[in-house]
XYZ file of C-alpha atoms in Angstrom:
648
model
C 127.142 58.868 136.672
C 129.706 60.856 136.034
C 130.309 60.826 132.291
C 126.539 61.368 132.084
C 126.808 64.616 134.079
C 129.904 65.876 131.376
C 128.035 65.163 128.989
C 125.187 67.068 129.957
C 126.960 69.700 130.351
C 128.290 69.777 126.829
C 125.136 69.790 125.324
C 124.038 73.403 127.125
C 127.303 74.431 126.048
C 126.651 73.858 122.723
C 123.056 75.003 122.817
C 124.246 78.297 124.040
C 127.143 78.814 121.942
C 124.953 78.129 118.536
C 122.610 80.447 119.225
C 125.600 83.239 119.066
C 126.176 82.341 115.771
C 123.078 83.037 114.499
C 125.473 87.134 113.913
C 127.891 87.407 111.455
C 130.977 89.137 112.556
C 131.744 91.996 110.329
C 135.409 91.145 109.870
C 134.428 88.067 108.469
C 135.122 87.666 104.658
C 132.200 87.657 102.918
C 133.646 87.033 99.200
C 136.188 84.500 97.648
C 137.396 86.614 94.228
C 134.174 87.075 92.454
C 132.216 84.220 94.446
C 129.617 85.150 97.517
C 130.491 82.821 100.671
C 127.002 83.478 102.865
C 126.791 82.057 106.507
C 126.259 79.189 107.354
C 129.306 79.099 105.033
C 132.271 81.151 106.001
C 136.244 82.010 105.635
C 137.897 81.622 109.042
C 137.382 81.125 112.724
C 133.839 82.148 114.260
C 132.556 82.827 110.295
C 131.109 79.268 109.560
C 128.549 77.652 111.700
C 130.493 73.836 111.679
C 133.441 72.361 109.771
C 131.621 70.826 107.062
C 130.878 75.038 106.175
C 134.123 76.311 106.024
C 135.385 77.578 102.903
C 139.296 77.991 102.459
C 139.883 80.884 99.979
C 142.931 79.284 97.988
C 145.727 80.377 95.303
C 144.235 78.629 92.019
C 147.619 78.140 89.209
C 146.102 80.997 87.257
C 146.852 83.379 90.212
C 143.188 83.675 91.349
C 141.256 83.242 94.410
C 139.215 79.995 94.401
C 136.607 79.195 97.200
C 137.259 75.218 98.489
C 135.472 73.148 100.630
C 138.170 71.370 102.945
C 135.697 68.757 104.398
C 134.616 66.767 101.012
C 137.981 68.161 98.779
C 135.758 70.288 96.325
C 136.584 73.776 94.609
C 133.340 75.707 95.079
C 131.574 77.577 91.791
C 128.978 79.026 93.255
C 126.413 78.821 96.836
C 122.491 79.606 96.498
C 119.813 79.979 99.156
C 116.706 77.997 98.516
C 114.233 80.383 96.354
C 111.363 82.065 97.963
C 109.027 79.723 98.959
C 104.866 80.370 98.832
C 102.085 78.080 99.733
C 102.621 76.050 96.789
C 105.729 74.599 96.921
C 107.422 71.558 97.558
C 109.303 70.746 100.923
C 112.262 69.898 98.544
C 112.512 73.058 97.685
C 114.083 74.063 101.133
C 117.449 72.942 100.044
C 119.917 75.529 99.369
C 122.224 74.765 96.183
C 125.988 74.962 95.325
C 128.106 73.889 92.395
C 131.074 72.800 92.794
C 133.620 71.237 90.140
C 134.073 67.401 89.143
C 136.623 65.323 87.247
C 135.464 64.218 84.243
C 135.437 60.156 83.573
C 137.154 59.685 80.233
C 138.482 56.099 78.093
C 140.934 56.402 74.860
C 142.063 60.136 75.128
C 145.571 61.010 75.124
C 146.795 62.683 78.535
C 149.488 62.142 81.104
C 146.087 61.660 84.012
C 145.425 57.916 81.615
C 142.267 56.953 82.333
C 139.535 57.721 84.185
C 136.725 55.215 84.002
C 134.541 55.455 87.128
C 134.170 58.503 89.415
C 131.932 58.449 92.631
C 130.531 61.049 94.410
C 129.791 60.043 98.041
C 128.625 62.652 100.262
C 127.313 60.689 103.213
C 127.343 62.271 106.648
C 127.563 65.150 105.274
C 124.972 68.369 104.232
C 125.093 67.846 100.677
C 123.600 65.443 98.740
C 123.104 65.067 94.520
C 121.022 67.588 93.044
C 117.718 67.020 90.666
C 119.069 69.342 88.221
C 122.332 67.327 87.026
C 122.400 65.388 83.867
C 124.563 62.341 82.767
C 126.546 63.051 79.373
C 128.596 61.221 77.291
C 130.392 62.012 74.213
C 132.561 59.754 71.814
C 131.568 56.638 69.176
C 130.966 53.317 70.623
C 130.563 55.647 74.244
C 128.063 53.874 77.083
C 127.935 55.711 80.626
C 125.909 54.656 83.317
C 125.383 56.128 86.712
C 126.497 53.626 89.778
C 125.426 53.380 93.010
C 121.616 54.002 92.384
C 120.360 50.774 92.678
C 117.257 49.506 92.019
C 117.206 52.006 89.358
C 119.494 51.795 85.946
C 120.170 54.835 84.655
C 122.616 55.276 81.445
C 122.966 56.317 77.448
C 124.816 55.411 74.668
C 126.433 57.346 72.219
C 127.209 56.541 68.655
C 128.573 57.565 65.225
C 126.339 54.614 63.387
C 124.385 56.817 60.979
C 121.647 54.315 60.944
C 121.063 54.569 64.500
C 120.895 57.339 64.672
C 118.243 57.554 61.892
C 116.133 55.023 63.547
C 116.430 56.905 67.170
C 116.344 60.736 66.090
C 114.692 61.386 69.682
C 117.322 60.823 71.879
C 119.726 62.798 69.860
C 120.026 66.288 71.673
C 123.596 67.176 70.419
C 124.583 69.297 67.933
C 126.649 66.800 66.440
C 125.855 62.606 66.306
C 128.687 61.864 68.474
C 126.959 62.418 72.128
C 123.974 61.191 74.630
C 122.281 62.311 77.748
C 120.366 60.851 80.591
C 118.593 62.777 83.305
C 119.349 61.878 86.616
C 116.177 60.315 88.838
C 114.837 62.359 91.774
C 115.838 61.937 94.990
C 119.414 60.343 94.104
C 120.588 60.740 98.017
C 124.234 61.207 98.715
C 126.061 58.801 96.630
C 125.970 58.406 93.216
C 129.270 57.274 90.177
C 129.840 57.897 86.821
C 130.840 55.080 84.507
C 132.580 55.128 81.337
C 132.877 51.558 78.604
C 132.658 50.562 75.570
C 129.067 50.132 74.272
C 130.053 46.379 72.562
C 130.991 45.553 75.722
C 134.384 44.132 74.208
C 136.447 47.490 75.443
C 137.063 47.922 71.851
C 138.964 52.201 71.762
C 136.995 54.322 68.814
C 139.003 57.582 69.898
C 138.348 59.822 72.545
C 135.458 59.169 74.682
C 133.904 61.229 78.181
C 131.376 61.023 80.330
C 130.380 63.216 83.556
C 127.555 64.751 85.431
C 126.800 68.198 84.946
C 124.484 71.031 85.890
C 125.224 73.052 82.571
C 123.746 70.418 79.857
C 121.174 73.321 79.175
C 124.239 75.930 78.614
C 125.392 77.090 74.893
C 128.644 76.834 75.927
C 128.646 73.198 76.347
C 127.889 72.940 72.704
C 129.096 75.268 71.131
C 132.420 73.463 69.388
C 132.694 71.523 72.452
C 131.390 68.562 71.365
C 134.374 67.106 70.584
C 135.162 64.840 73.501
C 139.255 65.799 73.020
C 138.170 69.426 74.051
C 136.041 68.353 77.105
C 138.988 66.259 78.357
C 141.288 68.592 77.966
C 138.676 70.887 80.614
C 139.482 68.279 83.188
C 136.811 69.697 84.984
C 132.755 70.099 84.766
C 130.404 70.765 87.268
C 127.419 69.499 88.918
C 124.846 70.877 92.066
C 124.813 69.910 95.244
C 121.490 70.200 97.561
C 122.664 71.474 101.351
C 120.803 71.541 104.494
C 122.130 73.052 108.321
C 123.384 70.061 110.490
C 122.895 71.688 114.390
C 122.380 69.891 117.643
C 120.833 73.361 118.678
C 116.939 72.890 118.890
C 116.688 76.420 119.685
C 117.780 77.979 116.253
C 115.030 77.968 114.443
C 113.212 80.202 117.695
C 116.580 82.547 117.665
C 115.805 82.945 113.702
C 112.306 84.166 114.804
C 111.199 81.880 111.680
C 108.017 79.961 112.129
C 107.997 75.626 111.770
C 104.308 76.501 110.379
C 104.642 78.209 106.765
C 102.756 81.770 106.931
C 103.049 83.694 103.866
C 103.246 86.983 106.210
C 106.306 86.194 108.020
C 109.760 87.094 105.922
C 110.707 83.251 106.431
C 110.244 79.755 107.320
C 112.121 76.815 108.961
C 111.305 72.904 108.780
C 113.606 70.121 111.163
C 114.264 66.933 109.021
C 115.837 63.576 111.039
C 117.861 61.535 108.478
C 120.417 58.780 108.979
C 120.519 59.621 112.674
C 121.461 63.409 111.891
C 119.128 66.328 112.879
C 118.725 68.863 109.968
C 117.452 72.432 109.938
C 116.141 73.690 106.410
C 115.032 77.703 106.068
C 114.248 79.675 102.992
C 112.539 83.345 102.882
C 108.611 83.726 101.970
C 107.911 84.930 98.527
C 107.870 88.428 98.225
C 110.973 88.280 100.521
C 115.024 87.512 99.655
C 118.336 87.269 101.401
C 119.713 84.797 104.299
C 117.308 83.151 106.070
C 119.896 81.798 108.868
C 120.994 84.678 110.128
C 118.334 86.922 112.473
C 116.632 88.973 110.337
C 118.070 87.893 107.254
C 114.988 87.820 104.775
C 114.074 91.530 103.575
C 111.433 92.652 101.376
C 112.659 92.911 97.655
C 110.704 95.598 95.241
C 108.714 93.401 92.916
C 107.980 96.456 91.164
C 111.849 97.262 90.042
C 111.468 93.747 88.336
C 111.911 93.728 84.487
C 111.103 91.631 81.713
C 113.413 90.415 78.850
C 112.114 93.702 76.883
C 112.456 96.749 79.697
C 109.393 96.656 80.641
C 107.743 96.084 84.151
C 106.899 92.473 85.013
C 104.160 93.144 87.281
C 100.663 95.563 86.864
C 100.623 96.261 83.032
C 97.436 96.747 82.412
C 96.885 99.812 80.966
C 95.789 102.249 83.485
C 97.870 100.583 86.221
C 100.692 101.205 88.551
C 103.034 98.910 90.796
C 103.156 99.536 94.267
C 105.344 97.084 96.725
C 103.802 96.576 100.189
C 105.731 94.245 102.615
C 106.435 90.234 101.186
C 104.168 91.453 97.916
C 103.046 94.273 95.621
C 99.423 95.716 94.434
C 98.356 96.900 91.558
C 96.938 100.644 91.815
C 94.645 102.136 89.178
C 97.130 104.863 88.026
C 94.855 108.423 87.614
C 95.182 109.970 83.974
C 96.789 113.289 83.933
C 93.710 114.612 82.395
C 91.639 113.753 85.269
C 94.309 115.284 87.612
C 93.917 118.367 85.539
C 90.345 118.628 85.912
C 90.744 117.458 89.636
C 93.763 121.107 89.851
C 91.107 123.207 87.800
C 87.547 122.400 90.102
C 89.817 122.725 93.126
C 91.156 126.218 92.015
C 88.177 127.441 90.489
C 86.661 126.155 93.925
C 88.937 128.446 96.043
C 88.198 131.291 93.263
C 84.625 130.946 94.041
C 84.761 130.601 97.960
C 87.094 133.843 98.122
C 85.165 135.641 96.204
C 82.003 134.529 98.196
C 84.218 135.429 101.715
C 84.764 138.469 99.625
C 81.288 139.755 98.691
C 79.777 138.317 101.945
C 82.589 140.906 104.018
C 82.106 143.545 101.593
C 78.140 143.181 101.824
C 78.663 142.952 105.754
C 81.158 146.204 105.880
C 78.814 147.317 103.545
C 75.601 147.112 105.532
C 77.572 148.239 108.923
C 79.008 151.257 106.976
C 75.278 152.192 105.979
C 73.837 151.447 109.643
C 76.335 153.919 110.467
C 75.568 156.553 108.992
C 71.566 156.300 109.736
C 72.188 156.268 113.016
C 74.735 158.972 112.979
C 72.099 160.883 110.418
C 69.495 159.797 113.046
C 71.757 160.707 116.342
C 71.868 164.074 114.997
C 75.824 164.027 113.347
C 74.363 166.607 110.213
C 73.640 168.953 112.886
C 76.671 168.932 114.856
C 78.748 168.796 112.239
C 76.752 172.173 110.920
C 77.020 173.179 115.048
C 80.738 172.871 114.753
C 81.171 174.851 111.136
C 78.931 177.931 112.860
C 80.805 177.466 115.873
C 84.311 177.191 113.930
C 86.841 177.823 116.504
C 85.239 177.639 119.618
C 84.657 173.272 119.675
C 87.215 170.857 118.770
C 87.122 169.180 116.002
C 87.931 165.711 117.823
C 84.649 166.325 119.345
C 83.350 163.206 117.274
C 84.540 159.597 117.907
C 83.922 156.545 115.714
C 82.284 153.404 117.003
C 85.437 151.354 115.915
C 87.789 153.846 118.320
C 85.603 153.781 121.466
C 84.979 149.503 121.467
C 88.794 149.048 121.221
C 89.198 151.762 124.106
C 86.978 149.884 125.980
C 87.459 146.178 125.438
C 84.159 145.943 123.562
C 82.725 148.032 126.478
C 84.023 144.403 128.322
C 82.276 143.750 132.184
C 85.677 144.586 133.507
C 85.421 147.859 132.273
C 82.124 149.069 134.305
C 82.621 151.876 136.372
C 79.300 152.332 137.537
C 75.687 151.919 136.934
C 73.432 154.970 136.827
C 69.784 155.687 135.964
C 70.748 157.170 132.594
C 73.015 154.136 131.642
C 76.360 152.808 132.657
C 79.779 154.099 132.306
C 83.092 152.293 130.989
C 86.723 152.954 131.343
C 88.528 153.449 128.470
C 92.186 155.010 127.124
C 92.195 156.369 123.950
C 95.181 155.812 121.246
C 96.828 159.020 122.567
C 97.514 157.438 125.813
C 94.546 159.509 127.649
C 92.080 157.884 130.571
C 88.308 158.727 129.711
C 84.913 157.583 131.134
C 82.326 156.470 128.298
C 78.904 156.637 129.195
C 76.698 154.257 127.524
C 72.888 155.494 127.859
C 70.596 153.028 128.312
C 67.368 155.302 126.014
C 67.470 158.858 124.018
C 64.385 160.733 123.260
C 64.439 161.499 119.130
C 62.264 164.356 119.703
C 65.081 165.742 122.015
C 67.977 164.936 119.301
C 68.527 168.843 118.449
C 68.811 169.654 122.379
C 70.775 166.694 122.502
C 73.348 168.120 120.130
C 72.930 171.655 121.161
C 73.551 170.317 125.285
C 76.793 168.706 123.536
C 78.155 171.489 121.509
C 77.789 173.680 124.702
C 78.863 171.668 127.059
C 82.316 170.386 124.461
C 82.940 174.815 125.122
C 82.903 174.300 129.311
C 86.515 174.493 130.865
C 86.583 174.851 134.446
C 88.174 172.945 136.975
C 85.185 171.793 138.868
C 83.316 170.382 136.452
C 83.806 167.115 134.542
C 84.965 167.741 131.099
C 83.075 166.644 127.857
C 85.737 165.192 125.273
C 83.277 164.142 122.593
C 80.264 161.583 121.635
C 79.801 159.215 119.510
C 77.000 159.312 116.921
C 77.522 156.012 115.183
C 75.837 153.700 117.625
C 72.317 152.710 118.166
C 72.188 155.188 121.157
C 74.768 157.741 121.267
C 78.307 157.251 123.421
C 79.618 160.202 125.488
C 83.597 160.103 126.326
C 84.203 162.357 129.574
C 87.119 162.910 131.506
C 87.960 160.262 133.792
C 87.945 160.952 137.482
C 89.714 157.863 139.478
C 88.134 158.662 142.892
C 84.854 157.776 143.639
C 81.703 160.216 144.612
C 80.622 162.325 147.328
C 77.773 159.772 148.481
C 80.129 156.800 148.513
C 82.639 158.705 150.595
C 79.580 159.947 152.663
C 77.606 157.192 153.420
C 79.507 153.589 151.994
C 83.530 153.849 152.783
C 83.241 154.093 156.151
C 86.821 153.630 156.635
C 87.542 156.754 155.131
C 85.553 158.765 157.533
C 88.445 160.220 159.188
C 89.411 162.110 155.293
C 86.118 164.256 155.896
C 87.728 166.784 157.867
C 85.786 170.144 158.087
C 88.607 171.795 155.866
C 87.373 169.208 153.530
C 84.067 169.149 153.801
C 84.105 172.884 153.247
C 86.347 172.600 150.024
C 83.984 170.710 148.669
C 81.195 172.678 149.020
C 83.348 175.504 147.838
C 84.270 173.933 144.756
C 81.053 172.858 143.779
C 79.324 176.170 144.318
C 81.901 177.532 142.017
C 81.028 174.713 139.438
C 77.433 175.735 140.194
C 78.329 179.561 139.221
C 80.280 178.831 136.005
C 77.253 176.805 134.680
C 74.386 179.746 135.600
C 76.641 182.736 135.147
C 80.396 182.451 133.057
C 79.300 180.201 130.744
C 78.576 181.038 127.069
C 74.602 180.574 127.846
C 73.826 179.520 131.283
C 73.431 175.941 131.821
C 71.025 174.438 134.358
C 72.561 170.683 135.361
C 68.939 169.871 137.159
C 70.425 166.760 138.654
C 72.809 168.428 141.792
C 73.695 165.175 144.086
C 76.474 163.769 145.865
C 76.524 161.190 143.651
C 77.233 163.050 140.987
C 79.892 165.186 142.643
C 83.120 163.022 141.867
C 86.012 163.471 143.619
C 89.771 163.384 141.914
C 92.925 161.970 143.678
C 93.255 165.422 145.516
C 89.651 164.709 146.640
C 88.883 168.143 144.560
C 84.934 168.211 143.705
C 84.287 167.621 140.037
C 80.153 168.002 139.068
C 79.463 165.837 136.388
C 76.356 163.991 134.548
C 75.027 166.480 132.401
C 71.977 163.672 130.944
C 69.441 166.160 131.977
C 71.224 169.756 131.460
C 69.535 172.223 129.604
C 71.154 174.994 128.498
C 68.898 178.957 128.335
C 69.442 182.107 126.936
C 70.147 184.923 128.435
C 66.515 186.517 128.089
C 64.944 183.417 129.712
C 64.465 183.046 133.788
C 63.347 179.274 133.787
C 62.811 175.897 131.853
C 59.223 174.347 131.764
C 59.845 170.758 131.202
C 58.592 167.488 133.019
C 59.650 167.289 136.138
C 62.852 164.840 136.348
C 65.483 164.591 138.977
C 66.053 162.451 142.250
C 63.967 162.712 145.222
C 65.068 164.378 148.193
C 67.182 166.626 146.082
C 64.101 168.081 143.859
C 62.820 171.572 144.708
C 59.316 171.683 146.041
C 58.443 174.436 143.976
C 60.005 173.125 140.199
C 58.017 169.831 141.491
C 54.827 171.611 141.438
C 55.450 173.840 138.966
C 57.784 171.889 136.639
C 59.366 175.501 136.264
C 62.873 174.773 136.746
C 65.122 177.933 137.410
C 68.605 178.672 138.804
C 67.159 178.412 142.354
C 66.697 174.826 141.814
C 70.071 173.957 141.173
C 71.157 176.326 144.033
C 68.077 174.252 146.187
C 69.540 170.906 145.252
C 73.400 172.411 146.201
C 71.293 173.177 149.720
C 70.613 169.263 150.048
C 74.400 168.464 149.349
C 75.574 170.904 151.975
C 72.924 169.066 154.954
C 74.428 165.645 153.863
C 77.806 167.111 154.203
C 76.936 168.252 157.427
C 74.946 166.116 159.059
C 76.096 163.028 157.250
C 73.232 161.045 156.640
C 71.023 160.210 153.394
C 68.777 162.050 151.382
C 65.098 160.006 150.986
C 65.803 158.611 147.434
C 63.192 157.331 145.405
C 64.381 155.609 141.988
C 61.257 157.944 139.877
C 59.115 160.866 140.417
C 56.231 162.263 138.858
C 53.848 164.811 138.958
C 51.246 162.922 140.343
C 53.169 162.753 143.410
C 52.501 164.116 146.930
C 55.078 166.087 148.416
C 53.483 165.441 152.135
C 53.686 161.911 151.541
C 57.363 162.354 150.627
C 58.022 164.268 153.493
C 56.228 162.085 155.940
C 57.507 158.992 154.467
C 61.529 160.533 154.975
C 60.842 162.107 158.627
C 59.014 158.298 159.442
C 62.453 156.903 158.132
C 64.685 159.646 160.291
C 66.599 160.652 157.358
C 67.368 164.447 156.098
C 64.771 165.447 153.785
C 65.690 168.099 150.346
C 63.609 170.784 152.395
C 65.343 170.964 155.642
């Protein structure tokens, strides 16, 4: 019970020590002078996956390096990997290959060795085993070889120096010369196989120097090439024939650590077969076509460029068809139809004449657009009444400034695009925007919501007069704007609010309206009042006096402003026929039923501001008022709702 248990535990210690070897240290030696050693194979301790891989890299007597296998006492040539295997090959073809070097059998040459008639080749036990590609060949008169150990079969060739024979058998005559024979070797030879040398009489009878050997090279010039003579070959001591080799493990998870497949799939870099012979357990890998390199090792098969490959001539082996070109994809290539340089020229010239035409389309369709805009401009500034305030301004040279007129372009970016965030206020004339202009300054655009045409020249006059106004109680005009639809008007801003929301919304400010206040309110707007009938250039009547259009600055300093409705008189002229606009409860009876407005109504609407600021409480507003209009009604409607009426 025991030994069972050690020996169980020998075989996990195996299967987990293989499966470290599947990495190749990188001090091992990977070449023997000019000759490749690949794992499994390998030059010292922890390089070779068993004993029967281990190469010893030895002193040859010309002073070179010479790969030898130890375990069957063989000077190694060369080692091969099995070659990339596809769907339709063989399982045989999963045997790697390496050539090593053989004595040579010889009878009746001259040598201190004497001589050698029978040499055999027995590699049982072992991971090698006689390769398909060796031939048997003998050279010498009177020469018969033979191969040994093959039984049932009889393999073997005679070679002669009998002109008539060779007459009567010219098709088994492959030499150069008469003096030589050859015999292929059968498939599937195994592991032991001889060479054997006699005379072809049978008697033993010497005619000279006569050889015989296996050898991978029988299809190699120089074998022929003056080396027919068999004194030459046995002088060489040495030819060379190819060994098939396999893995021998114990560790049935290698071909998993690989990551190879048992199953053969053409798009996997490699694949791995286990073969059970003579009581051994083999492991035999090769890489997928399309891949190369060491399929025992992890990741060991990488894709090779089958479109670097040449032919004998220089010129690509794969995808010459005219019009083609190669293109490797992983394990394989494709052929790709290869566009003419013509056709990429005409491709570069529709794509650039393409860009040529959509830029100059952007081009016209901006210029057309600016175009258009530039023209709406100037109707509506032709319409707006800009000819005669720019005439107003030359007759008036000196007395208006000449930034009186803004464009479009300056006021939008001073205003956001006249954005929501930018409303001051909402009035019945239109609404009015915040605004700084590129010099830094604060202004209040007003944005009317209709202009008569008809009025256009009072319009411009009401402008021109009111651009010549400079006192400190009255809102200053900076300029308009004649560009737009309906013209803009830019005032100076005032950051407080009005007299009415002071009055009769911020409550909490109440305790501001001191009587000292009160009264310097009404004091400054009576002198704003005064200016505009009496100091001014012509006198101006403002015909809309209310306390919401009495501003207040941050030193709560009365400002009149909203000048929609001002009409400016001459001198010679007492009063203004005109329909009768304004807000109710601030209208004067008489202009209402006259629609003669004078001085006195201005000074009668200034009354109505004074009540509210004494009595604080609202006018009756009404949002119109026409003619049609009874001023009892209005009276009785504003005593019903207890509120201060415009003719206290």
């Amino acid at each position: 019970m025991r030994c069972v248990l050690w020996i169980q535990l020998c075989l996990l210690l195996v299967l987990n020590t293989r499966t470290a070897e599947l990495t190749i240290s990188s001090s091992c030696q990977s070449h023997c002078g000019k000759i490749s050693i690949p794992y499994p194979f390998g030059i010292g301790n922890g390089c070779y996956l068993n004993e029967w891989y281990e190469v010893q890299c030895n002193h040859s007597t010309s002073r070179k390096f010479v790969p030898f296998l130890p375990k069957i006492n063989r000077e190694v040539v060369e080692i091969n990997f099995p070659r990339p295997l596809n769907f339709l090959d063989e399982y045989y073809n999963l045997f790697g290959s390496i050539r090593i070097k053989t004595k040579i059998t010889s009878m009746g040459c001259s040598g201190g060795d004497g001589e050698n008639l029978e040499e055999v080749f027995n590699f049982t036990g072992s991971p090698f085993s006689i390769g398909e590609k060796n031939m048997l060949m003998a050279f010498g008169c009177n020469n018969k070889a033979t191969l040994t150990n093959i039984d049932p079969k009889i393999v073997g060739c005679v070679s002669t120096c009998n002109i008539t024979t060779v007459q009567l058998f010219p098709a088994v005559i492959n030499c150069f010369d008469y003096q030589c024979c050859n015999a292929s070797t059968p498939t599937e030879v195994g592991q032991v196989i001889g060479v054997k040398i006699e005379s072809a009489d049978g008697n033993k009878t010497r005619q000279g120097c006569n050889v015989a050997f296996l050898t991978d090279e029988h299809d190699q010039p120089s074998l022929w090439r003056n080396k027919t003579d068999p004194r030459k070959l046995h002088g060489g001591k040495y030819a060379t024939i190819q060994l098939k080799w396999r893995v021998i493990t114990t560790n049935l998870s290698f071909q998993e650590s690989l990551g190879c497949p048992e199953n053969f799939d053409s798009t996997r870099p490699c694949y791995c077969e286990w073969v059970a012979d003579d009581e051994l357990l083999f492991i035999r890998c090769a890489c997928t076509y399309g891949y190369e390199g060491n399929p025992y090792i992890i990741n060991g098969c990488k894709d090779f460029d089958e479109c670097k490959q040449l032919k004998e001539d220089g010129r690509p082996e794969f995808c010459t068809n005219r019009g083609q070109t190669c293109q490797n994809i992983p394990g394989s290539y494709q052929c790709v139809v290869k566009k003419s340089k013509t056709f990429l020229i005409y491709i570069g010239v529709s794509i650039g004449l393409s860009l040529v035409i959509v830029s100059v389309g952007i081009w016209l369709y901006k210029y057309m657009k600016k175009y258009k805009r530039t023209n709406l401009k100037k109707k509506f500034f032709k319409r707006n009444g800009g000819i005669l305030l720019q005439q107003q301004m030359v007759s008036r040279e000196g007395h208006v400034e000449k930034t009186i007129v803004f464009s479009s372009k300056e006021l939008e970016k001073a205003t956001e695009s006249f954005s929501l965030e930018r409303v001051l206020g909402h009035g019945g004339q239109g609404t009015v925007f915040k605004g700084m202009l590129v010099d830094g300054r604060i202004v209040a655009v007003k944005k009317s919501k209709v202009v008569d045409e008809d009025k256009m020249e009072e319009f411009i006059n009401e402008i021109v007069i009111l651009s010549q106004i400079n006192h400190r109680n009255i809102v200053k005009i900076f300029g308009c704007c004649l560009e737009t639809e309906i013209p803009l008007l830019v005032y100076e801003f005032i950051p407080n609010s009005n007299l009415f929301e002071l009055l009769h919304e911020n409550l909490d400010d109440h305790s501001l309206m001191t009587w000292s206040l009160r009264l310097q309110i009404a004091v400054d707007t009576a002198g704003a009042v005064s200016y505009l009938h009496s100091a001014a250039g012509s006198p101006i009547y403002h015909r809309d006096i209310k306390s919401t259009n009495i501003m207040l600055d941050k030193n709560y300093r009365a400002k009149v402003s909203d000048f929609g409705t001002s009409r400016s008189v001459t001198t010679d002229h007492t009063h203004l026929t005109t329909v009768v606009t304004g807000t109710a409860g601030y209208v004067d009876p008489e202009y209402f039923q006259s629609s003669h407005f004078t001085d006195k109504s201005d000074v009668y609407s200034f009354g109505v501001v004074l009540v509210e600021l004494y009595h604080w409480r609202k006018t009756c507003f009404f949002s119109t008022v026409s003619r049609k209009q009874n001023t009892s009604n209005l009276l009785h409607s504003c005593r019903k709702r207890k509120q201060t009426v415009g003719n206290y």
